[in-house]
Coordinates of C-alpha atoms in Angstrom, one line a residue:
M1 CA 2.1 16.7 -38.4
E2 CA 2.5 14.3 -41.6
K3 CA 5.3 11.7 -42.0
N4 CA 5.6 9.3 -44.7
N5 CA 2.0 10.5 -46.0
R6 CA 0.3 9.5 -42.6
T7 CA -1.1 12.0 -40.2
I8 CA 0.5 11.7 -36.9
V9 CA -2.0 12.7 -34.1
E10 CA 0.1 14.6 -31.4
D11 CA -0.5 15.0 -27.5
I12 CA -2.3 11.9 -27.1
T13 CA -3.3 12.1 -23.3
L14 CA -3.8 9.1 -21.1
F15 CA -4.6 9.2 -17.5
G16 CA -3.6 6.6 -15.0
I17 CA -2.2 6.0 -11.5
G18 CA 1.0 7.8 -10.6
A19 CA 2.8 4.9 -9.2
S20 CA 6.4 6.5 -8.9
P21 CA 6.9 10.4 -9.4
G22 CA 9.1 12.0 -11.6
I23 CA 9.1 12.9 -15.4
A24 CA 10.5 10.8 -18.2
I25 CA 10.7 11.6 -21.8
G26 CA 11.8 9.0 -24.4
A27 CA 11.0 6.5 -26.9
S28 CA 8.9 3.6 -26.1
Y29 CA 9.8 -0.2 -25.8
V30 CA 6.7 -2.2 -26.0
L31 CA 7.2 -5.4 -24.0
D32 CA 5.2 -8.4 -25.0
R33 CA 3.6 -9.3 -21.8
K34 CA 0.0 -9.9 -22.4
R35 CA -1.9 -12.0 -20.0
I36 CA -2.0 -15.7 -20.9
K37 CA -5.3 -17.1 -21.3
P38 CA -5.4 -20.7 -20.5
V39 CA -7.8 -23.0 -22.3
E40 CA -9.8 -25.7 -20.4
R41 CA -9.1 -29.1 -21.8
K42 CA -10.4 -32.4 -20.3
I43 CA -7.9 -35.1 -19.9
S44 CA -8.1 -39.0 -19.7
A45 CA -7.2 -40.8 -16.2
S46 CA -4.1 -41.8 -18.1
E47 CA -3.0 -38.2 -18.7
V48 CA -3.2 -37.1 -15.0
S49 CA 0.3 -38.2 -14.1
E50 CA 1.6 -36.3 -17.1
E51 CA -0.1 -33.2 -16.3
I52 CA 1.1 -33.2 -12.8
K53 CA 4.6 -33.7 -14.0
A54 CA 4.0 -30.7 -16.2
F55 CA 2.9 -28.5 -13.4
R56 CA 5.5 -29.8 -11.0
D57 CA 8.2 -28.8 -13.8
A58 CA 6.7 -25.5 -14.2
V59 CA 7.0 -24.6 -10.5
R60 CA 10.5 -25.9 -10.5
V61 CA 11.5 -23.7 -13.6
S62 CA 9.7 -20.7 -12.0
K63 CA 11.6 -21.1 -8.7
K64 CA 14.9 -21.1 -10.8
Q65 CA 14.2 -17.9 -12.6
L66 CA 13.2 -16.1 -9.5
E67 CA 16.3 -17.4 -7.7
D68 CA 18.4 -16.1 -10.6
V69 CA 16.9 -12.8 -10.5
K70 CA 17.6 -12.5 -6.8
Q71 CA 21.3 -13.6 -7.4
G72 CA 21.4 -10.9 -10.1
V73 CA 20.2 -8.0 -8.2
A74 CA 23.1 -5.7 -8.0
D75 CA 21.5 -2.4 -7.2
R76 CA 21.9 -1.9 -3.3
R77 CA 18.7 0.1 -3.2
L78 CA 16.9 -3.1 -3.8
A79 CA 18.5 -5.2 -1.3
E80 CA 15.8 -4.4 1.3
H81 CA 13.3 -5.4 -1.1
L82 CA 14.5 -8.7 -1.8
H83 CA 12.0 -10.1 0.4
I84 CA 9.4 -9.7 -2.4
I85 CA 11.2 -12.4 -4.5
D86 CA 11.3 -14.4 -1.2
T87 CA 7.6 -13.9 -1.0
H88 CA 6.9 -15.2 -4.6
L89 CA 9.3 -18.2 -3.9
L90 CA 6.9 -18.9 -0.8
I91 CA 3.9 -18.7 -2.9
L92 CA 5.4 -21.3 -5.1
E93 CA 5.9 -23.5 -2.3
D94 CA 2.4 -22.8 -0.9
Q95 CA 0.4 -26.0 -0.4
L96 CA -2.9 -24.2 -1.1
L97 CA -1.6 -23.3 -4.5
V98 CA 0.2 -26.5 -5.5
D99 CA -2.0 -29.1 -3.7
D100 CA -5.2 -27.6 -4.5
S101 CA -4.2 -27.3 -8.4
I102 CA -3.0 -30.9 -8.3
A103 CA -6.1 -31.9 -6.7
L104 CA -8.3 -30.4 -9.2
I105 CA -6.4 -32.0 -12.0
E106 CA -6.8 -35.4 -10.4
S107 CA -10.5 -34.9 -9.3
D108 CA -12.1 -33.1 -12.3
L109 CA -9.8 -34.5 -15.0
I110 CA -8.6 -31.2 -16.4
N111 CA -5.4 -29.8 -17.8
A112 CA -2.6 -28.3 -15.5
E113 CA -3.2 -24.6 -16.8
W114 CA -6.9 -24.7 -16.2
A115 CA -6.4 -26.2 -12.6
L116 CA -4.0 -23.7 -12.0
K117 CA -6.5 -20.9 -13.2
R118 CA -9.1 -22.2 -11.1
T119 CA -6.8 -22.3 -8.0
L120 CA -5.6 -18.5 -8.6
D121 CA -9.3 -17.4 -9.1
K122 CA -10.0 -18.8 -5.6
F123 CA -6.9 -16.3 -4.2
R124 CA -8.1 -13.3 -6.1
I125 CA -11.3 -13.6 -4.8
V126 CA -9.9 -13.4 -1.2
F127 CA -7.9 -10.6 -2.0
D128 CA -10.5 -8.6 -3.8
A129 CA -12.8 -8.7 -0.8
I130 CA -10.0 -6.9 1.3
E131 CA -11.0 -3.4 2.1
D132 CA -7.4 -2.1 2.8
E133 CA -6.0 -0.8 -0.5
Y134 CA -2.4 -1.6 0.4
L135 CA -3.2 -5.4 1.5
R136 CA -5.6 -5.7 -1.6
D137 CA -2.9 -4.8 -3.9
R138 CA -0.9 -7.6 -2.8
R139 CA -3.2 -9.6 -5.0
S140 CA -0.5 -8.6 -7.7
D141 CA 1.9 -10.8 -6.4
I142 CA -0.4 -13.8 -6.8
D143 CA -0.9 -12.4 -10.2
S144 CA 2.7 -12.3 -10.8
V145 CA 3.5 -15.9 -9.8
G146 CA 0.6 -17.1 -11.6
E147 CA 1.4 -15.5 -14.9
R148 CA 5.1 -16.9 -14.6
L149 CA 3.8 -20.1 -13.9
L150 CA 1.2 -20.2 -16.8
R151 CA 3.9 -19.2 -19.2
N152 CA 6.3 -21.8 -18.0
L153 CA 3.2 -24.6 -18.4
I154 CA 2.8 -23.5 -22.1
G155 CA 6.4 -22.7 -23.0
A156 CA 5.9 -19.1 -23.5
D157 CA 8.8 -16.7 -23.6
Q158 CA 9.9 -15.1 -20.3
Q159 CA 11.0 -11.8 -22.0
S160 CA 13.9 -10.2 -19.6
L161 CA 14.2 -6.4 -19.3
A162 CA 17.8 -6.9 -18.4
E163 CA 18.5 -7.4 -22.1
L164 CA 17.2 -4.0 -23.0
E165 CA 19.9 -2.3 -25.2
R166 CA 18.8 1.4 -25.5
K167 CA 17.2 4.1 -23.2
S168 CA 13.5 3.5 -23.4
I169 CA 10.3 3.8 -21.8
V170 CA 8.7 0.6 -21.1
V171 CA 5.2 -0.1 -22.2
A172 CA 3.6 -3.4 -20.9
H173 CA 0.4 -5.0 -20.1
D174 CA 1.8 -5.8 -16.6
L175 CA 5.1 -5.9 -15.0
S176 CA 6.0 -8.1 -12.1
P177 CA 8.4 -7.2 -9.4
A178 CA 11.0 -9.6 -10.6
D179 CA 10.7 -7.4 -13.9
T180 CA 11.3 -4.4 -12.2
M181 CA 14.3 -5.5 -10.2
Q182 CA 16.0 -6.4 -13.3
M183 CA 15.3 -3.0 -14.8
D184 CA 18.9 -1.0 -15.3
K185 CA 18.0 2.7 -14.9
K186 CA 20.5 3.7 -17.5
R187 CA 18.3 2.1 -19.8
V188 CA 14.8 1.9 -18.3
I189 CA 13.9 5.8 -17.9
G190 CA 10.4 5.1 -17.1
F191 CA 7.6 2.5 -17.5
I192 CA 3.7 2.5 -18.0
T193 CA 1.2 -0.6 -17.8
D194 CA -2.4 -1.3 -18.4
V195 CA -2.9 -2.5 -15.0
G196 CA -1.4 -2.2 -11.6
G197 CA -2.0 0.1 -8.4
R198 CA 0.0 2.6 -6.6
T199 CA 0.7 0.1 -3.3
A200 CA 1.6 -2.8 -5.6
H201 CA 5.1 -4.2 -5.1
T202 CA 6.0 -3.2 -8.7
A203 CA 5.1 0.4 -8.0
I204 CA 7.1 0.2 -4.6
L205 CA 10.1 -1.0 -6.4
A206 CA 9.9 1.7 -8.8
R207 CA 10.0 4.5 -6.2
S208 CA 12.9 2.7 -4.7
L209 CA 14.9 3.0 -8.0
G210 CA 13.5 6.5 -8.7
I211 CA 11.9 5.4 -12.1
P212 CA 8.9 7.4 -12.9
A213 CA 6.0 5.1 -13.6
V214 CA 2.2 5.2 -14.5
V215 CA 0.0 2.2 -14.0
G216 CA -3.6 1.3 -14.4
L217 CA -4.0 3.0 -18.0
E218 CA -6.1 0.1 -19.2
S219 CA -5.3 0.7 -23.1
A220 CA -1.6 1.7 -23.2
T221 CA -0.4 -1.4 -25.0
A222 CA -3.2 -1.0 -27.7
L223 CA -2.3 2.6 -28.4
V224 CA 1.7 2.7 -28.2
R225 CA 3.7 1.5 -31.0
E226 CA 7.4 0.5 -30.9
G227 CA 9.6 3.7 -30.7
M228 CA 6.8 6.3 -30.3
P229 CA 8.0 9.3 -28.4
V230 CA 6.2 9.2 -24.9
I231 CA 6.1 11.5 -21.8
I232 CA 5.4 10.2 -18.4
D233 CA 4.4 12.4 -15.3
G234 CA 4.5 9.7 -12.5
T235 CA 3.3 12.3 -10.2
S236 CA -0.1 13.3 -11.9
G237 CA -0.4 9.9 -13.6
I238 CA -0.5 11.6 -17.0
V239 CA 1.0 10.0 -20.1
I240 CA 1.3 11.8 -23.3
L241 CA 2.0 10.0 -26.6
N242 CA 3.5 11.8 -29.7
P243 CA 4.0 15.0 -27.8
S244 CA 3.9 18.5 -29.8
Q245 CA 6.9 20.8 -29.6
A246 CA 5.1 22.8 -27.2
T247 CA 4.2 20.1 -25.0
F248 CA 7.8 18.6 -25.2
K249 CA 9.3 22.0 -24.0
E250 CA 6.5 22.3 -21.2
Y251 CA 7.5 19.0 -19.7
L252 CA 11.3 19.7 -20.2
E253 CA 11.1 22.3 -17.8
K254 CA 9.0 20.6 -15.5
K255 CA 11.4 17.6 -15.5
Q256 CA 14.0 20.1 -14.6
L257 CA 12.0 21.8 -11.8
Y258 CA 11.1 18.5 -10.4
E259 CA 14.6 17.4 -10.4
Y260 CA 15.5 20.4 -8.4
L261 CA 13.0 19.8 -6.0
E262 CA 13.8 16.1 -5.4
Q263 CA 17.3 17.2 -4.7
E264 CA 16.2 19.7 -2.1
L265 CA 14.0 17.0 -0.7
L266 CA 17.1 15.1 0.4
S267 CA 18.1 17.9 3.0
Y268 CA 14.7 17.3 4.8
R269 CA 15.4 13.8 5.9
E270 CA 17.3 14.2 8.8
L271 CA 15.6 17.4 10.0
A272 CA 12.8 17.8 12.8
A273 CA 9.2 17.8 11.6
E274 CA 8.9 21.3 13.2
T275 CA 7.1 24.4 12.0
L276 CA 8.6 27.9 11.3
D277 CA 7.1 29.0 14.7
G278 CA 8.7 26.1 16.7
H279 CA 5.7 23.7 16.7
S280 CA 6.5 20.0 16.5
I281 CA 4.6 17.1 15.0
T282 CA 5.9 13.2 15.0
L283 CA 6.1 11.5 11.5
R284 CA 6.1 7.6 11.8
G285 CA 5.9 5.0 9.2
N286 CA 3.3 2.4 8.3
V287 CA 4.9 -1.2 7.7
E288 CA 3.8 -4.7 7.4
L289 CA 7.1 -6.4 7.1
A290 CA 10.2 -6.1 9.1
E291 CA 12.2 -5.2 6.1
E292 CA 10.4 -2.1 5.5
V293 CA 11.5 -0.8 8.9
D294 CA 15.0 0.1 7.5
L295 CA 13.3 2.2 4.6
A296 CA 11.2 4.0 7.1
L297 CA 14.2 5.0 9.1
R298 CA 16.3 6.0 6.2
E299 CA 13.2 8.5 5.2
G300 CA 13.1 10.1 8.8
A301 CA 10.4 8.0 10.4
K302 CA 10.5 8.6 14.4
G303 CA 8.9 5.1 14.8
V304 CA 5.9 2.9 13.4
G305 CA 2.5 4.5 13.7
L306 CA 1.0 1.4 12.1
Y307 CA 2.3 -2.1 12.1
R308 CA -0.1 -4.2 10.1
T309 CA -0.2 -8.0 11.4
E310 CA -2.6 -9.1 9.2
F311 CA 0.1 -10.5 6.6
L312 CA 1.2 -13.0 9.2
F313 CA -2.3 -14.6 9.1
M314 CA -3.2 -14.5 5.5
N315 CA -3.6 -17.6 3.0
R316 CA -1.9 -20.2 5.0
E317 CA -2.8 -23.5 6.3
R318 CA -2.3 -22.7 10.0
I319 CA -2.8 -19.7 12.1
P320 CA 0.8 -18.6 13.2
D321 CA 1.5 -19.7 16.8
E322 CA 2.6 -17.5 19.7
E323 CA 6.3 -18.0 19.1
E324 CA 6.1 -17.1 15.1
Q325 CA 4.3 -14.0 16.1
Y326 CA 6.7 -12.9 18.8
L327 CA 9.7 -13.4 16.6
A328 CA 8.1 -11.5 13.9
Y329 CA 6.9 -8.6 16.1
R330 CA 10.2 -8.7 18.1
E331 CA 12.2 -8.3 14.9
V332 CA 10.3 -5.1 13.9
V333 CA 10.8 -3.6 17.4
E334 CA 14.4 -4.2 17.6
R335 CA 15.1 -2.8 14.2
M336 CA 13.1 0.3 14.8
A337 CA 14.6 0.9 18.6
P338 CA 14.7 3.1 20.2
H339 CA 11.6 4.6 18.5
P340 CA 8.3 3.2 19.3
V341 CA 6.3 0.7 17.4
T342 CA 2.5 0.7 17.3
I343 CA 1.4 -2.7 16.4
R344 CA -2.3 -3.1 15.4
T345 CA -4.1 -6.3 16.3
L346 CA -5.6 -8.5 13.7
D347 CA -7.8 -6.1 11.4
V348 CA -9.7 -8.7 9.3
G349 CA -12.9 -8.6 7.7
G350 CA -15.5 -11.1 6.6
D351 CA -13.2 -12.5 4.0
K352 CA -11.9 -16.0 4.7
L353 CA -8.3 -15.3 5.1
V354 CA -7.1 -18.2 7.3
T355 CA -8.4 -21.6 6.4
D356 CA -8.4 -22.5 10.2
I357 CA -11.2 -19.9 11.0
D358 CA -14.7 -20.8 9.8
L359 CA -16.2 -17.4 8.9
S360 CA -19.6 -17.5 7.4
D361 CA -20.2 -15.5 4.3
E362 CA -21.6 -12.0 5.2
A363 CA -24.0 -10.0 3.1
N364 CA -22.3 -6.7 4.0
P365 CA -18.7 -7.6 5.4
A366 CA -17.9 -3.8 6.0
L367 CA -20.7 -3.8 8.6
G368 CA -20.0 -7.4 9.7
L369 CA -17.7 -9.5 12.0
R370 CA -14.4 -7.8 11.3
A371 CA -11.6 -6.0 13.2
I372 CA -11.9 -6.1 17.0
R373 CA -15.4 -7.8 16.8
F374 CA -13.7 -10.7 15.3
S375 CA -10.8 -10.8 17.8
L376 CA -13.1 -10.6 20.7
Q377 CA -15.0 -13.5 19.5
E378 CA -12.0 -15.5 18.5
G379 CA -10.8 -15.3 22.3
K380 CA -7.9 -17.9 21.9
L381 CA -6.5 -16.3 18.7
F382 CA -6.9 -13.1 20.4
N383 CA -5.1 -14.1 23.5
T384 CA -2.3 -15.5 21.5
Q385 CA -1.6 -12.2 19.7
L386 CA -1.8 -10.3 22.8
R387 CA 0.7 -12.8 24.5
A388 CA 3.2 -12.4 21.4
I389 CA 2.9 -8.6 21.5
L390 CA 3.4 -8.3 25.2
R391 CA 6.5 -10.6 25.0
A392 CA 7.9 -8.5 22.0
S393 CA 7.7 -5.4 24.4
A394 CA 10.6 -6.6 26.3
H395 CA 12.7 -5.6 23.2
G396 CA 11.7 -2.1 22.9
Q397 CA 8.9 0.5 23.0
V398 CA 5.7 -1.1 21.9
R399 CA 2.2 0.2 21.8
I400 CA -1.1 -1.8 21.0
L401 CA -3.5 -0.4 18.8
F402 CA -7.1 -2.0 18.7
P403 CA -8.6 -1.6 15.5
M404 CA -12.5 -0.2 14.8
I405 CA -13.6 0.3 18.3
T406 CA -17.2 1.7 18.3
G407 CA -17.9 1.8 22.1
L408 CA -16.8 1.8 25.6
A409 CA -17.7 -1.8 26.0
E410 CA -15.4 -3.2 23.5
I411 CA -12.2 -1.2 24.7
R412 CA -13.1 -2.3 28.4
S413 CA -13.4 -6.0 27.2
C414 CA -9.7 -5.4 25.4
K415 CA -8.3 -4.1 28.4
N416 CA -9.7 -6.8 30.8
L417 CA -8.3 -9.4 28.3
L418 CA -4.9 -7.6 28.1
E419 CA -4.9 -7.6 32.0
E420 CA -5.6 -11.4 32.0
V421 CA -2.7 -12.1 29.3
K422 CA -0.3 -10.1 31.6
A423 CA -1.1 -11.9 34.7
E424 CA -0.4 -15.3 32.7
L425 CA 2.8 -14.2 31.2
A426 CA 3.9 -12.7 34.6
A427 CA 2.9 -16.3 36.2
E428 CA 5.1 -17.9 33.7
G429 CA 8.1 -15.8 34.2
Y430 CA 8.1 -13.9 30.8
A431 CA 9.3 -10.5 30.6
F432 CA 7.2 -7.7 29.2
D433 CA 6.3 -3.9 29.6
A434 CA 3.7 -3.8 32.3
D435 CA 2.9 -0.2 31.4
I436 CA 2.3 -0.9 27.8
Q437 CA 0.4 2.0 26.2
I438 CA -2.6 0.9 24.4
G439 CA -4.7 2.9 21.9
I440 CA -7.7 2.6 19.6
M441 CA -8.4 3.6 16.0
I442 CA -11.3 5.9 15.4
E443 CA -12.8 4.7 12.2
T444 CA -16.7 5.1 12.7
P445 CA -19.1 7.8 13.4
S446 CA -19.9 6.1 16.8
A447 CA -16.3 6.4 18.0
V448 CA -16.2 10.0 16.8
L449 CA -19.4 11.0 18.9
I450 CA -18.0 9.4 21.8
A451 CA -14.2 10.2 21.6
E452 CA -14.2 12.3 24.8
L453 CA -15.5 9.1 26.6
L454 CA -13.0 6.6 24.8
A455 CA -10.0 9.3 25.4
Q456 CA -10.4 8.6 29.0
E457 CA -9.8 4.9 28.7
V458 CA -6.6 4.8 26.4
D459 CA -3.3 6.4 26.0
F460 CA -3.7 7.5 22.5
L461 CA -6.0 7.8 19.7
S462 CA -5.2 6.9 16.2
V463 CA -7.6 8.0 13.1
G464 CA -8.1 5.5 10.2
T465 CA -9.2 8.0 7.5
N466 CA -10.1 5.4 4.9
D467 CA -12.7 3.7 7.0
L468 CA -13.9 7.0 8.9
I469 CA -14.5 8.6 5.5
Q470 CA -16.5 5.6 4.2
Y471 CA -18.6 5.1 7.1
C472 CA -19.4 8.9 7.7
L473 CA -20.5 9.6 4.1
A474 CA -22.0 6.0 3.6
I475 CA -19.9 5.5 0.5
D476 CA -18.1 2.4 -0.9
R477 CA -15.4 3.8 -2.9
G478 CA -14.8 0.5 -4.7
N479 CA -18.3 1.0 -5.8
E480 CA -17.7 2.9 -9.3
H481 CA -21.1 4.3 -9.1
V482 CA -20.6 6.3 -6.0
A483 CA -16.8 6.5 -5.6
Y484 CA -17.0 10.0 -6.9
L485 CA -18.7 10.9 -3.4
Y486 CA -15.6 9.6 -1.5
E487 CA -14.4 13.1 -0.5
P488 CA -11.7 13.6 2.3
L489 CA -12.6 17.4 2.5
H490 CA -16.0 16.8 3.0
P491 CA -17.1 19.3 5.7
A492 CA -18.5 16.2 7.8
V493 CA -15.1 14.6 7.6
L494 CA -13.2 17.7 8.6
R495 CA -15.5 18.3 11.5
A496 CA -15.1 14.6 12.6
L497 CA -11.4 14.8 12.7
Q498 CA -11.7 18.0 14.6
M499 CA -14.0 16.4 17.4
V500 CA -11.6 13.7 17.8
C501 CA -8.5 15.9 18.3
R502 CA -10.4 18.0 20.7
A503 CA -11.1 14.7 22.4
G504 CA -7.6 13.9 22.7
Q505 CA -6.5 17.5 24.0
S506 CA -9.0 17.4 26.6
A507 CA -7.9 13.9 27.8
G508 CA -4.2 14.9 27.5
I509 CA -3.3 12.1 25.2
E510 CA -1.6 11.8 21.7
V511 CA -3.9 12.0 18.6
G512 CA -2.6 10.5 15.2
I513 CA -3.6 9.6 12.0
C514 CA -2.6 6.6 9.7
G515 CA -4.8 6.6 6.8
E516 CA -4.1 7.9 3.4
M517 CA -5.0 11.4 4.1
A518 CA -1.8 11.5 6.4
A519 CA 0.6 10.7 3.4
E520 CA -0.9 13.4 1.0
P521 CA 1.2 16.4 1.4
L522 CA -1.7 18.6 0.2
Y523 CA -3.4 17.8 3.5
A524 CA -0.4 18.5 5.7
L525 CA -1.5 21.9 6.8
V526 CA -5.1 21.0 7.2
L527 CA -4.2 18.2 9.8
L528 CA -1.6 20.3 11.3
G529 CA -4.3 23.1 11.8
L530 CA -6.7 20.2 13.1
G531 CA -4.3 19.6 16.0
F532 CA -3.1 16.0 15.1
D533 CA 0.2 15.3 17.2
E534 CA 1.3 12.3 14.9
L535 CA 0.8 11.5 11.2
S536 CA 2.0 8.1 10.1
M537 CA 2.1 6.9 6.4
N538 CA 4.4 4.9 4.0
A539 CA 8.1 5.9 4.1
P540 CA 8.4 7.5 0.7
Y541 CA 5.8 10.2 1.6
L542 CA 7.9 10.9 4.8
P543 CA 10.2 13.7 3.6
R544 CA 7.6 15.3 1.4
V545 CA 5.1 15.9 4.3
K546 CA 7.8 17.1 6.4
R547 CA 8.8 19.7 3.6
I548 CA 5.4 21.1 4.0
I549 CA 5.4 21.4 7.8
R550 CA 8.8 22.8 8.2
Q551 CA 7.9 25.7 5.5
A552 CA 4.7 26.5 7.1
R553 CA 3.7 28.2 10.6
R554 CA 1.3 26.4 13.0
S555 CA -0.6 29.9 13.3
E556 CA -1.0 29.9 9.7
A557 CA -2.3 26.2 9.7
L558 CA -5.0 27.0 12.5
E559 CA -6.2 30.1 10.2
L560 CA -6.6 28.0 7.3
V561 CA -8.7 25.3 9.1
T562 CA -10.9 28.0 10.7
E563 CA -11.5 29.2 7.0
L564 CA -12.2 25.7 5.6
L565 CA -14.7 24.9 8.2
Q566 CA -16.8 27.9 7.0
F567 CA -17.7 26.2 3.7
G568 CA -20.5 23.8 3.4
T569 CA -19.3 21.5 0.6
A570 CA -16.4 19.5 -0.4
P571 CA -15.8 21.3 -3.6
E572 CA -15.7 24.6 -1.9
V573 CA -13.2 23.5 0.7
A574 CA -11.1 21.8 -2.2
S575 CA -11.2 25.2 -4.2
C576 CA -9.9 27.2 -1.2
L577 CA -7.3 24.7 -0.4
Q578 CA -6.1 24.2 -3.7
K579 CA -5.6 27.9 -4.1
E580 CA -3.9 28.4 -0.8
M581 CA -1.2 25.6 -1.4
Q582 CA -0.5 26.9 -4.9
Q583 CA 0.1 30.4 -3.5
R584 CA 2.3 29.0 -0.8
F585 CA 4.1 26.2 -2.7
P586 CA 3.8 27.0 -6.4
G587 CA 6.6 24.4 -7.4
I588 CA 5.3 21.6 -5.2
F589 CA 1.7 21.7 -6.0
P590 CA 1.1 22.0 -9.8
V591 CA -2.7 22.2 -10.8
Q592 CA -3.0 18.6 -12.1
Q593 CA -1.4 17.1 -9.0
I594 CA -3.7 18.8 -6.6
R595 CA -6.6 17.7 -8.6
K596 CA -5.4 14.1 -8.5
A597 CA -5.1 14.2 -4.9
V598 CA -8.4 15.6 -4.1
T599 CA -10.0 12.8 -6.0
D600 CA -7.8 10.0 -5.0
S601 CA -7.0 10.2 -1.2

């Protein structure tokens, strides 16, 4: 196509991370939101007070901007996410951020921007070392707050999306949760960014608003011009610039089909997760904050299958005491009642998340002092957390989940400590559930191999597939050189999952899964056929997985698993599964979505 004597290249296709599902077609609005690059400048001793004042002023202005955003949120769907703005406000008040930056100005005689950059870099190192994708993506909150502070320090414009005047697809290097909260869906019909992750708060907000989004495109802002026609497929992570007539028509039809299926999805939220031949499976939510419980309930969760407690401990001056933990756990328990809440004890690695805890650097944190090993070593900290969890059990149904158990000795130590804590609380007159259920996470090959023995010791098993796949296949999926070998459908992984389910069935206890595989509708029939009793996932995926379960028969899932286990390689398993799911659910599993799910999960 030619226009104004210039050749326009059509159908430029970009591949990113599908952050919020749906298809948007429209003209681009390029937001000038490139990262500020602070410059180091040495200052004299007489300039220190002036730099500190500039830093404090920037903190004050940033707080005011966030308070204004909070006050201006009118969309009721975002009300439950206002805690994100509160989190950003807390980061601005964080002594580690403020005091460390000021200390650097004073000690190293450097300008405020550079002192802030050095402080933020320390925060980023901590988050980058976290293995859990969901927790690691919380780094984006630090980036958002840091970027806002830097802009205010140098007087850069804080362009607001609330001022957008026409329907547009927003294109930006990055967007903060505050940016997303200011989006008017009548004008912002989608957005794409160079950076970002699927579990970052900006992505979560986009899903709440129902705004299609693709992030992590790396070069979108370099390629997109103002007003350029753009198609976003937030499900597959595909973005098409300057679509041809044929592509435009193809995606218009896809958009209509997607909207029909989404409307249909609403009807599943209140229905039981039951197959056509009457087999029930329990769907629960993964949460880390009390505010997320309401969303999980709205999407049909029958309890919390994984309550991550790490956030209570991260990046703070002091370890949360028993009372603070108890109140936090109690709030989640009371909000989810009468459904059960599964509270996982602290699951930290070799990264220094809490300044009060002295952990030495480890050459290989994934195999080092982490999860239950850390808790058993830090007896006082573990005791405090168990006391808080037990006290919360007086307010609703609570289950305790111990992470990364590798042998009988560990679980027996946990049980002994738990009994000691129960005796303490009883002697002190506290109420708690004396018969509280305990379970373990199956995340290592050793736990799989002795699952039958472990199952005799606990009330339930829960598989953490992210770690289990990593340890089974000896793959660090954060390592770009071997990440392609991270294969959830690897025959070794499927056999490991089958062994765990059989161990639970032999012991007569429930077996659940709370890793990313549970949230992927493509795997729903596989997990059903393997024999899982519970699938726990982030709330938005609950109705999608339930739709698959309700349209299938358990007998068919069993046959499918039997067939898949005959293959010797992950590509063969994936090919068979793709073909099966496309035949059964042609509207739900377009080819590119399946390809994305197989490589990402």
